[in-house]
Short mmCIF file of C-alpha atoms in Angstrom, two decimals:
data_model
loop_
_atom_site.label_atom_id
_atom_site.label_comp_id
_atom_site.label_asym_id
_atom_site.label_seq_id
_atom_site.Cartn_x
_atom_site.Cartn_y
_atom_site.Cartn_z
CA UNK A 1 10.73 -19.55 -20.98
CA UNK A 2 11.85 -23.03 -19.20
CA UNK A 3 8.00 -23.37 -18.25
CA UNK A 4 6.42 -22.46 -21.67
CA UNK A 5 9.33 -25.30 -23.14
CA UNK A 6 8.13 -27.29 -20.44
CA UNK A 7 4.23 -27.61 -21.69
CA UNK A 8 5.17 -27.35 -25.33
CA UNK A 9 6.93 -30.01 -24.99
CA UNK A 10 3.76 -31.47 -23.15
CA UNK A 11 1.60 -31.14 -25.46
CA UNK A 12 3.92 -33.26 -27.88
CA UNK A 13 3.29 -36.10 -26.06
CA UNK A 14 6.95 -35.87 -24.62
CA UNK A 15 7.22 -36.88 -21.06
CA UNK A 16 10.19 -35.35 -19.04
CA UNK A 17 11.02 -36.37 -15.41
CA UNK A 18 10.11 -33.82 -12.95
CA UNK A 19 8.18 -31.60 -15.35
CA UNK A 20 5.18 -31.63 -12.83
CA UNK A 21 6.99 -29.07 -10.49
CA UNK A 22 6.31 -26.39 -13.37
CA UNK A 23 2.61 -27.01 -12.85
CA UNK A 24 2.05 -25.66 -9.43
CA UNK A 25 2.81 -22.22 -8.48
CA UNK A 26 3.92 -23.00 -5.38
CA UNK A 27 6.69 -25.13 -6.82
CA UNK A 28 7.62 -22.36 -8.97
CA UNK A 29 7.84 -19.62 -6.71
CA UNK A 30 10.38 -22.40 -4.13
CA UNK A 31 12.46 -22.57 -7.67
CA UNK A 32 12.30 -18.69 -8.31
CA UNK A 33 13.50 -18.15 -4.46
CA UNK A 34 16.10 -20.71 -4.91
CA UNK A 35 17.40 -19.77 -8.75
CA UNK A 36 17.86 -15.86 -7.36
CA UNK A 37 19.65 -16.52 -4.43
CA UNK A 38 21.91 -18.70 -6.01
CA UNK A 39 22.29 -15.77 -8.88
CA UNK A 40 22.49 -13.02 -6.37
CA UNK A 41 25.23 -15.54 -4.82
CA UNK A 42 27.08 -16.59 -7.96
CA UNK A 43 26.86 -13.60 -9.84
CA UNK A 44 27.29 -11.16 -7.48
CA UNK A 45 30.50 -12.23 -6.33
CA UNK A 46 31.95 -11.86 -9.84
CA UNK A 47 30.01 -8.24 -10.35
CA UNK A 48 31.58 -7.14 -7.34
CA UNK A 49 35.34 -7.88 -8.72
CA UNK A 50 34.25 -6.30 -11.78
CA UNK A 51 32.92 -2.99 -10.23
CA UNK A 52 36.60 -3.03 -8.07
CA UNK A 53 38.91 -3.77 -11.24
CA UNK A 54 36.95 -0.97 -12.92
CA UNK A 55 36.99 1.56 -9.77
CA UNK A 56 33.41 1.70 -9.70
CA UNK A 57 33.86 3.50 -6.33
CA UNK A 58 31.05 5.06 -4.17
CA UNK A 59 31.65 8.51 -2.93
CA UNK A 60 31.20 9.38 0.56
CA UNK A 61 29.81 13.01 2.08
CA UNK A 62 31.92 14.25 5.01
CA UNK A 63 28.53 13.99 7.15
CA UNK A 64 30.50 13.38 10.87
CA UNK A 65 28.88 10.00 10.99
CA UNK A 66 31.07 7.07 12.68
CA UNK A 67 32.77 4.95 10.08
CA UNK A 68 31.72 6.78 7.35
CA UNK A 69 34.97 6.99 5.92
CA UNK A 70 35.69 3.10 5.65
CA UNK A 71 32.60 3.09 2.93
CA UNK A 72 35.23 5.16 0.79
CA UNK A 73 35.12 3.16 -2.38
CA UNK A 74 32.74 1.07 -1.59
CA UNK A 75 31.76 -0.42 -5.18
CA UNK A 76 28.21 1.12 -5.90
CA UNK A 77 25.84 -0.08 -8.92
CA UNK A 78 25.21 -3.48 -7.11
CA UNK A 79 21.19 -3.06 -8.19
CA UNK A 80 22.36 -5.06 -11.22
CA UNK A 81 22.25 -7.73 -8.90
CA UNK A 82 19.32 -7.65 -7.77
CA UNK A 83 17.78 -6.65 -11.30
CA UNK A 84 19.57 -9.89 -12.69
CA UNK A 85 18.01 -12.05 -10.37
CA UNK A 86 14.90 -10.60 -10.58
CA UNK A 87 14.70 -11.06 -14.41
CA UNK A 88 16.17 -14.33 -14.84
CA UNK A 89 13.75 -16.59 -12.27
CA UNK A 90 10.89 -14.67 -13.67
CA UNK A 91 11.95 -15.35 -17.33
CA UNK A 92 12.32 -18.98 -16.50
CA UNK A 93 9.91 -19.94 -14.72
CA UNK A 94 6.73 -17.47 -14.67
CA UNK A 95 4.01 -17.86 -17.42
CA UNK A 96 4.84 -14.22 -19.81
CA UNK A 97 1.83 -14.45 -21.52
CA UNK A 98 0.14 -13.02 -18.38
CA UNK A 99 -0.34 -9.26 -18.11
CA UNK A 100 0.80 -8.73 -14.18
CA UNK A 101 4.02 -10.47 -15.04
CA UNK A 102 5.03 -8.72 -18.63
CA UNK A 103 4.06 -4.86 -16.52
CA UNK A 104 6.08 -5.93 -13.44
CA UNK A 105 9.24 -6.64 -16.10
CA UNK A 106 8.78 -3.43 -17.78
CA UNK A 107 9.38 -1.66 -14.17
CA UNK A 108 11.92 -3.50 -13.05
CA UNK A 109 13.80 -2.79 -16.66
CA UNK A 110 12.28 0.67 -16.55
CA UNK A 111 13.59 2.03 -13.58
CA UNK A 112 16.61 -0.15 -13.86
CA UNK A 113 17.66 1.92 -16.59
CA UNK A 114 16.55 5.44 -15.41
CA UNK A 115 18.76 4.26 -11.69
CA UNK A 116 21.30 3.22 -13.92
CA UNK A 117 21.83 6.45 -15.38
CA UNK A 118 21.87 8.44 -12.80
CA UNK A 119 24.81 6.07 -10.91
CA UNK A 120 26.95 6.57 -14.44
CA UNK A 121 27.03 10.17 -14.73
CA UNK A 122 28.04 10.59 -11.30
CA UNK A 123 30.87 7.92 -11.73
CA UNK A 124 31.55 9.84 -15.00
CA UNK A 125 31.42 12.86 -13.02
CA UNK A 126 33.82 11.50 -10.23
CA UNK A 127 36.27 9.96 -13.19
CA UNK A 128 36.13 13.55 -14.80
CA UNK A 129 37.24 15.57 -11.52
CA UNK A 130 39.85 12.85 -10.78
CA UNK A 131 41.56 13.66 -14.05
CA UNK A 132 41.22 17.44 -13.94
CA UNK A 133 42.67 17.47 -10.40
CA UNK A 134 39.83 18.76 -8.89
CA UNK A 135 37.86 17.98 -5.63
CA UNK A 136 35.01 15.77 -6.20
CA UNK A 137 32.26 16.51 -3.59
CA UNK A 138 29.17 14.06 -3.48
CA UNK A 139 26.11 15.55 -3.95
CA UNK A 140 27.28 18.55 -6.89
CA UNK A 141 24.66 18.35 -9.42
CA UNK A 142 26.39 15.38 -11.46
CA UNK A 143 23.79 12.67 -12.13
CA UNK A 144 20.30 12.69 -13.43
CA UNK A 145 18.41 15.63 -13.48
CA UNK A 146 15.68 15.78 -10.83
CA UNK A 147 12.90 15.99 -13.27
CA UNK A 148 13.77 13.27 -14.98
CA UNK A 149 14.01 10.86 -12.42
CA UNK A 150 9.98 12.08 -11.53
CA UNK A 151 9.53 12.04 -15.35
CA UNK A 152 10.66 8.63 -15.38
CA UNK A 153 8.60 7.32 -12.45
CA UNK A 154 5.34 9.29 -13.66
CA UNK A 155 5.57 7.20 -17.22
CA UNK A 156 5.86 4.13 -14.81
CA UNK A 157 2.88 5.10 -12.85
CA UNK A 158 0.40 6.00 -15.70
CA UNK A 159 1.83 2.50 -17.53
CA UNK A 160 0.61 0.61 -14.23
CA UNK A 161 -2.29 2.58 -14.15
CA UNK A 162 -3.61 2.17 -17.75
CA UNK A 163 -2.87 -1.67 -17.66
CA UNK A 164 -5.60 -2.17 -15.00
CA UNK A 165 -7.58 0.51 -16.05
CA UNK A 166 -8.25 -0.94 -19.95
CA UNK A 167 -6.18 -4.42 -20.50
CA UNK A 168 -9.17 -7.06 -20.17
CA UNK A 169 -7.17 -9.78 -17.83
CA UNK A 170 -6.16 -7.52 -15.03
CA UNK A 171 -9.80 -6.69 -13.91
CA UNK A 172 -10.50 -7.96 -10.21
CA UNK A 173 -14.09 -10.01 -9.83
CA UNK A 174 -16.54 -8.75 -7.89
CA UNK A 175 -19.01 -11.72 -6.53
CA UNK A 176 -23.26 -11.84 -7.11
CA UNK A 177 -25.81 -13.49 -5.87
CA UNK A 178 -28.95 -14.44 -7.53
CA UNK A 179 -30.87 -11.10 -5.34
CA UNK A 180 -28.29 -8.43 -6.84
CA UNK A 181 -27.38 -10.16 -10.31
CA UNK A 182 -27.64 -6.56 -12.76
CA UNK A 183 -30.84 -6.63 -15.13
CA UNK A 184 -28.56 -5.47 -17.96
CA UNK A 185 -25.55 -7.69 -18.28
CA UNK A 186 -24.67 -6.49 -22.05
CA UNK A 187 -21.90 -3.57 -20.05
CA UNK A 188 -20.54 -6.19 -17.80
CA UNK A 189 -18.43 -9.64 -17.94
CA UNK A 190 -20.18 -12.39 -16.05
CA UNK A 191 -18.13 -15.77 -15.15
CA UNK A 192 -20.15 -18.77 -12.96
CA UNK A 193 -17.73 -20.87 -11.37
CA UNK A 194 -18.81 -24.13 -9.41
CA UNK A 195 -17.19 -24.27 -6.18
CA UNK A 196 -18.02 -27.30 -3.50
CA UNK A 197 -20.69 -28.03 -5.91
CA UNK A 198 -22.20 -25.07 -5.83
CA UNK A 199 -22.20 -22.39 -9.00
CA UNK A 200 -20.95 -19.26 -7.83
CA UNK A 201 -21.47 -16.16 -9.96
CA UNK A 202 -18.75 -13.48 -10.56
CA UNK A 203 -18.95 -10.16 -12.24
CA UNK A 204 -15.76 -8.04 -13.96
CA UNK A 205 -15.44 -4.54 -12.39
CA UNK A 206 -14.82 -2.51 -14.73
CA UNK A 207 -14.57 0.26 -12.47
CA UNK A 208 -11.15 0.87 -10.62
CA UNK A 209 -11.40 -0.32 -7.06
CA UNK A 210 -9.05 -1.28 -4.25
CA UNK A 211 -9.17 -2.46 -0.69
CA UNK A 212 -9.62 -0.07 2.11
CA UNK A 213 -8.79 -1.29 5.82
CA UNK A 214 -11.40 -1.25 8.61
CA UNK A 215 -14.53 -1.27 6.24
CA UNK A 216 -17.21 -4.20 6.39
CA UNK A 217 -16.76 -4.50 2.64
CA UNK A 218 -13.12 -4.03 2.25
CA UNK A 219 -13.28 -2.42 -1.00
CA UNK A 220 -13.49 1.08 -1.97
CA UNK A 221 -14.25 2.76 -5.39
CA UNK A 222 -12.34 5.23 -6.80
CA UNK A 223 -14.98 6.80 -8.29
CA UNK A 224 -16.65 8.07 -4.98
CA UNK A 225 -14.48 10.55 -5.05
CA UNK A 226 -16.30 12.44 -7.28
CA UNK A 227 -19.25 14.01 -7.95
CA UNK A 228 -21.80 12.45 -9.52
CA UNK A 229 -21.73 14.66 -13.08
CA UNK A 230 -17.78 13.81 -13.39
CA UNK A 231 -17.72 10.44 -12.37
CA UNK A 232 -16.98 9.68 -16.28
CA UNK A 233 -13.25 11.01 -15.19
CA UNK A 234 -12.80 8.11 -12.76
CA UNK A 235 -9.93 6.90 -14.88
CA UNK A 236 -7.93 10.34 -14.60
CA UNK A 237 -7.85 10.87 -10.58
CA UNK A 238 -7.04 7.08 -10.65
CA UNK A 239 -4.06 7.03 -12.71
CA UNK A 240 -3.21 10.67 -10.88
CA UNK A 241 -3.30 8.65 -7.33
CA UNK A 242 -0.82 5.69 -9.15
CA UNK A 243 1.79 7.81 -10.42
CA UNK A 244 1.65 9.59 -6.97
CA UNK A 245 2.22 6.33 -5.17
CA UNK A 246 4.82 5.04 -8.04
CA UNK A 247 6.80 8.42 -7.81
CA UNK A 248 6.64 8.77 -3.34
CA UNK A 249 7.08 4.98 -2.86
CA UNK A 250 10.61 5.00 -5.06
CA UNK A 251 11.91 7.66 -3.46
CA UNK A 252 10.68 6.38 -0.14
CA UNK A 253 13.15 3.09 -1.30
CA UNK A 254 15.92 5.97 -2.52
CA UNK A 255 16.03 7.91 0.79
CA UNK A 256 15.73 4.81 3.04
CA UNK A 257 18.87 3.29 1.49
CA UNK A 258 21.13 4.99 3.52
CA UNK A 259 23.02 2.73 5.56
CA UNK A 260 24.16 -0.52 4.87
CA UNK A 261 21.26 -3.41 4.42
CA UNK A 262 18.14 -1.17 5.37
CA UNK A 263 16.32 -0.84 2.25
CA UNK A 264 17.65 -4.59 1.02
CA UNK A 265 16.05 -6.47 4.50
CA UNK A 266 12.94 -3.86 4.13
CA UNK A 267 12.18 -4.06 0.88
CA UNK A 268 12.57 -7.91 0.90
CA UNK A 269 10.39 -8.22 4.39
CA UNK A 270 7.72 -5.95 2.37
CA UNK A 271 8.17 -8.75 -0.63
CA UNK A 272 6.87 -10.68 1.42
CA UNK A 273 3.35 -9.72 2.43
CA UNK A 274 3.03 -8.60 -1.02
CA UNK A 275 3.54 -12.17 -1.85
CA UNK A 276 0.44 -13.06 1.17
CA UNK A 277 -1.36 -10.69 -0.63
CA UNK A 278 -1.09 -11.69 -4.20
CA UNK A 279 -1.29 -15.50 -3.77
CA UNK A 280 -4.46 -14.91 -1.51
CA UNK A 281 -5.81 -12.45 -4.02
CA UNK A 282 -4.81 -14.94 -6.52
CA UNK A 283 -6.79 -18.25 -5.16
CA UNK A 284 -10.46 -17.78 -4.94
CA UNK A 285 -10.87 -20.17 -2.01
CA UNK A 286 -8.29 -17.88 0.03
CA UNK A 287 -10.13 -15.09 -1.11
CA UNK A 288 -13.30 -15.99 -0.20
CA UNK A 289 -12.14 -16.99 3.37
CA UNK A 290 -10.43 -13.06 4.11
CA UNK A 291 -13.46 -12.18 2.35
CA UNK A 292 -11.07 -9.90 -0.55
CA UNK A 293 -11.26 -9.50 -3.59
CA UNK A 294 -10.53 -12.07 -6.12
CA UNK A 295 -8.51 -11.15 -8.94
CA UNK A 296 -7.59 -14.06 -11.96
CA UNK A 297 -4.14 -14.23 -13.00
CA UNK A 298 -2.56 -12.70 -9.85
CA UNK A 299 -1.04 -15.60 -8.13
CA UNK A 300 1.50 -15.62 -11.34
CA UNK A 301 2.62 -12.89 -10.00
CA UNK A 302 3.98 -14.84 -6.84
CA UNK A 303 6.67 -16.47 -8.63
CA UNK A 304 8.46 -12.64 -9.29
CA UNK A 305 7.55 -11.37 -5.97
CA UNK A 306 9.96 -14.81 -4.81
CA UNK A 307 12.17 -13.87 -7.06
CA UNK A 308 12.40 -10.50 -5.81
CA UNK A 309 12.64 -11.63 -2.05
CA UNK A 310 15.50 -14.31 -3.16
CA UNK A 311 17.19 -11.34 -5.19
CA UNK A 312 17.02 -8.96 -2.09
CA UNK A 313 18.13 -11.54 0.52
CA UNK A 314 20.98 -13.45 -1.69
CA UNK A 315 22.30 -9.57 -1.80
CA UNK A 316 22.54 -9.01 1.69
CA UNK A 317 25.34 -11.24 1.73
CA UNK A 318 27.04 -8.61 0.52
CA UNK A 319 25.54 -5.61 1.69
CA UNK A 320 24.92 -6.24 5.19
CA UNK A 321 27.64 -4.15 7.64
CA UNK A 322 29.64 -3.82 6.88
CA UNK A 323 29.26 -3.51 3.05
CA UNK A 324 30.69 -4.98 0.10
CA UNK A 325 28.86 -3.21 -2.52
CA UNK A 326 26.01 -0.94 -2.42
CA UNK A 327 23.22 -0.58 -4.60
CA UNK A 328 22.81 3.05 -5.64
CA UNK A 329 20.31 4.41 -7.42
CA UNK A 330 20.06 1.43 -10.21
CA UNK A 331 18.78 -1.05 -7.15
CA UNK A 332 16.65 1.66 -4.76
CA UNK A 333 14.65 3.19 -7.28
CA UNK A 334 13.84 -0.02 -8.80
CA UNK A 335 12.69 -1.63 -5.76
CA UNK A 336 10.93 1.32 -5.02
CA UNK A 337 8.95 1.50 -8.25
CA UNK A 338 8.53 -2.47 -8.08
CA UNK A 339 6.90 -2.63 -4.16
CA UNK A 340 4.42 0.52 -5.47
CA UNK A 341 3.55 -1.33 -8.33
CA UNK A 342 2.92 -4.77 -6.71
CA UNK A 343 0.74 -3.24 -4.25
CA UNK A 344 -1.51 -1.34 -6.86
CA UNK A 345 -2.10 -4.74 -8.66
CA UNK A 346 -2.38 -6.45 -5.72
CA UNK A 347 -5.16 -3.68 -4.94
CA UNK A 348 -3.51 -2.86 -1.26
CA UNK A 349 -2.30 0.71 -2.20
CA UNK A 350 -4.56 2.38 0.91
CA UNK A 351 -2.43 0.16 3.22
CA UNK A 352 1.18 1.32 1.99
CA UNK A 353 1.30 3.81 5.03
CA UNK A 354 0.87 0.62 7.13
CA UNK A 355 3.47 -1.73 5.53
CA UNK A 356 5.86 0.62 4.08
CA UNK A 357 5.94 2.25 7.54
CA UNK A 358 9.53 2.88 7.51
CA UNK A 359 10.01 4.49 4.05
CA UNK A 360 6.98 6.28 5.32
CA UNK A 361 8.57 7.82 7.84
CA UNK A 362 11.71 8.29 6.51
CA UNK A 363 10.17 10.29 4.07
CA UNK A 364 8.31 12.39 6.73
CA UNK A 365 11.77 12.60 8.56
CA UNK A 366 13.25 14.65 5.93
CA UNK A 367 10.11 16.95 4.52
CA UNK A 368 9.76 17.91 8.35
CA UNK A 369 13.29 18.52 8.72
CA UNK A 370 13.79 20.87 5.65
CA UNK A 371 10.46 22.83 6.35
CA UNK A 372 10.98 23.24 9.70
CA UNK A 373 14.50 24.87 8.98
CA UNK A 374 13.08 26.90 6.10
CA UNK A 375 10.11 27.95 8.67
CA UNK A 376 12.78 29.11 11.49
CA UNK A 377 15.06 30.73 9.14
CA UNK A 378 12.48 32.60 7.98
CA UNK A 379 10.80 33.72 11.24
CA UNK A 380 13.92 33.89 13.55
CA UNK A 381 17.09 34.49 11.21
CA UNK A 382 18.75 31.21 12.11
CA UNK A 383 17.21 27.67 11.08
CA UNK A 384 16.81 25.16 14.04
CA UNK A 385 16.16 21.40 12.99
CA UNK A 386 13.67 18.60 14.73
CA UNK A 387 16.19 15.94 14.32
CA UNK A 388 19.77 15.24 14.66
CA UNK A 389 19.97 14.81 10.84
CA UNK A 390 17.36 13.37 8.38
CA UNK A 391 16.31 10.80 7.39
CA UNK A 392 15.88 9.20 10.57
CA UNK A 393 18.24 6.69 10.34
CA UNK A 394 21.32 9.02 10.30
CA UNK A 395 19.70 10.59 13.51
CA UNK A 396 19.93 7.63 15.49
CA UNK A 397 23.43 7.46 13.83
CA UNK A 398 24.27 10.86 15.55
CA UNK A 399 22.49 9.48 18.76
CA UNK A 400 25.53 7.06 18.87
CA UNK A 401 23.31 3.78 17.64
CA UNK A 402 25.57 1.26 15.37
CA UNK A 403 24.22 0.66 11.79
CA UNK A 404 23.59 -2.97 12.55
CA UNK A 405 21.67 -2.24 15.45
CA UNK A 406 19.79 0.60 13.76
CA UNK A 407 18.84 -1.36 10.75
CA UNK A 408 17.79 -4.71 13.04
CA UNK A 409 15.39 -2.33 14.57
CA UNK A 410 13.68 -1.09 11.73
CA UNK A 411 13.74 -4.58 10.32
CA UNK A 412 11.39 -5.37 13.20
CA UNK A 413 9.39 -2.01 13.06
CA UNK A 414 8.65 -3.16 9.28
CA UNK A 415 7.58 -6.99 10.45
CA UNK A 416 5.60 -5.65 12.91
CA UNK A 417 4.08 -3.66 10.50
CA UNK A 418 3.38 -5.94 7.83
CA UNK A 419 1.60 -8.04 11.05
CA UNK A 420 -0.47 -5.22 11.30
CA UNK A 421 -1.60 -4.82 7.80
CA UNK A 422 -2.50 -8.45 7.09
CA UNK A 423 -4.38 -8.54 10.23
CA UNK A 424 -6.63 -5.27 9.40
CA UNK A 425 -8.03 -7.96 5.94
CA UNK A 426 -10.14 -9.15 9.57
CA UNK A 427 -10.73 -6.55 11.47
CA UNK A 428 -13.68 -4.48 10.55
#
């Protein structure tokens, strides 16, 4: 809003001192980093007091962990403080009329909400038992149903998915030379951009593509996938493979944050190549150099993903160990659902397993865990386990690791990581 006011008042003729920082992104996204940490720092502080003068308590499972106990009313909801300074930077500062940033508010506000509910009817829940006199035990089926959490991150997924499937400014550019230029050009959107005094022609793809790692090309089309005779269907596997990715990479976020300041520091370490990726996307001479593809509009999107790396930093002042306030369900699925997103617009989906390694195998920690002990049950009568406890970071909990050195480590595991996947945009 501050940057449309900004150039409206512009175009007035009214000069205002400083007004040029609002022109560059780069600018912006320093002001969006700034503007949430101070937020996250500000606000936070007084939502914390709040959640404590209301007993907004967390509940803690008798799991035999060490320290467990000392989380014992822990105030939980704190995503609201990461949500808040999401939305506010972005509001201020990022240009709305683009189509990346208006879908990347509806997640955030989307599963906001559906992690919002979930945290109130188990604090209802909790309040409930409290006043009946009976045990409350963590983990009863008090909050949101199951299948409407997936409900609520499949909508998300086929939103995302239809946006850059059929809304006309969030179609990547695919580059042509005067050899391969298409005879018919009636089906197809053709920009010619001078660049170091040469013209330079680009074509929309109207197709939906993405970047795969260790290919010449670095792009893949969806529509390989199928034969020939159905390749009309494109549009269905790909908004299929979305609200897969939207639905596994939230609950990758959920399951991960399960100790204090691991899914904050990993989420906002993941923020960050997502912002590599979509301000390199984003600048055609960047893009040309990494030889990816170039996508209009998409270094906007920069100026949230700063937001959302201020937002997750400025709260792990408070929920680093030991914890303040924790972010339950209204801050894990959100961030979740926000890193999917970003990297299906950013068209990096194929590398998730690379730079969400750790909610990867978190993930993998627990499905192998519960089949394996269905599997031995069934076969030999008594259930034996792979791990100590799932997800993984509980097991090196049980090993006798401390949280803060457990959650330093995977820290590095996920910067090593995101190395990893910006260096496979070279090799080939």
């Amino acid at each position: 809003m501050l940057y449309h006011l900004i150039n409206w008042l512009k175009e007035l003729g009214v000069k205002i001192p400083g007004n040029a920082l609002f022109q560059f992104i780069t600018s912006r996204v320093l002001l969006a980093v700034i503007f949430s940490l101070v937020i996250s720092a500000v606000f936070g502080k007084k939502f914390i007091n709040y959640l404590r003068k209301k007993q907004v308590g967390e509940t803690v499972r008798d799991l035999g962990l060490a320290g467990e106990q000392q989380k014992k009313g822990t105030p939980t909801m704190g995503g609201f403080i990461i949500i808040t300074a999401i939305l506010v930077p972005t509001l201020l500062l990022a240009d709305l009329s683009k189509a990346y940033i208006r879908l990347m508010l509806f997640a955030t506000l989307w599963l906001g909400l559906i992690g919002f509910i979930d945290d109130y009817l188990k604090l209802r829940a909790k309040k409930l038992a409290q006043q009946q006199g009976i045990a409350y035990k963590k983990g009863d089926k008090d909050g949101l149903a199951g299948w409407f959490k997936i409900l609520g991150q499949v909508v998300l997924g086929f939103v995302v998915a239809m946006t850059l499937l059929f809304n006309n400014n969030t179609k990547a550019w695919r580059e042509f030379t005067g050899d391969n230029l298409p005879a018919d050009t009636s089906t197809v959107k053709i920009h010619r951009v001078p660049i170091d005094n040469r013209e330079r022609v680009f074509v929309e793809a109207n197709e939906p593509i993405t970047t795969i790692p260790f290919v010449k090309t670095h792009e893949f089309n969806y529509s390989k996938l199928l034969p020939a005779g159905l390749r009309s269907l494109t549009w269905v596997l790909y908004v299929i493979v979305v609200i897969f990715i939207v639905t596994a990479v939230s609950n990758g976020a959920n399951i991960t944050d399960g100790i204090d300041g691991l899914a904050t520091g990993t989420s906002a370490i993941i923020g960050a190549c997502l912002g590599i990726f979509a301000y390199a996307s984003g600048n055609i001479r960047f893009a040309e150099y990494l030889n990816i593809m170039y996508i209009p509009n998409l270094g906007e999107l920069s100026i949230f993903i700063g937001a959302l790396i201020g937002a997750c930093v400025g709260f792990l002042w408070y929920n680093a160990y030991p914890a303040q306030v924790f972010m339950g369900d209204t801050g894990s699925l959100t961030l979740g659902g926000i890193i999917a997103a970003l990297a299906i617009i950013v068209r990096k989906e194929l590398l998730i397993p690379i730079f969400c390694g750790v909610f990867l195998v978190e993930v993998l920690s627990v499905s192998l865990q519960v089949s394996y002990f269905k599997y031995t049950k069934r076969k030999y009568g008594e259930g034996k386990r792979i791990f100590l406890m799932s997800p993984l970071h509980h097991h090196y909990q049980k090993l006798g690791y401390h949280e803060s050195k457990i959650v330093t480590r995977f820290w590095i595991v996920t910067i090593l990581c995101i190395v990893f996947a910006i260096v496979t945009l070279k090799v080939r």
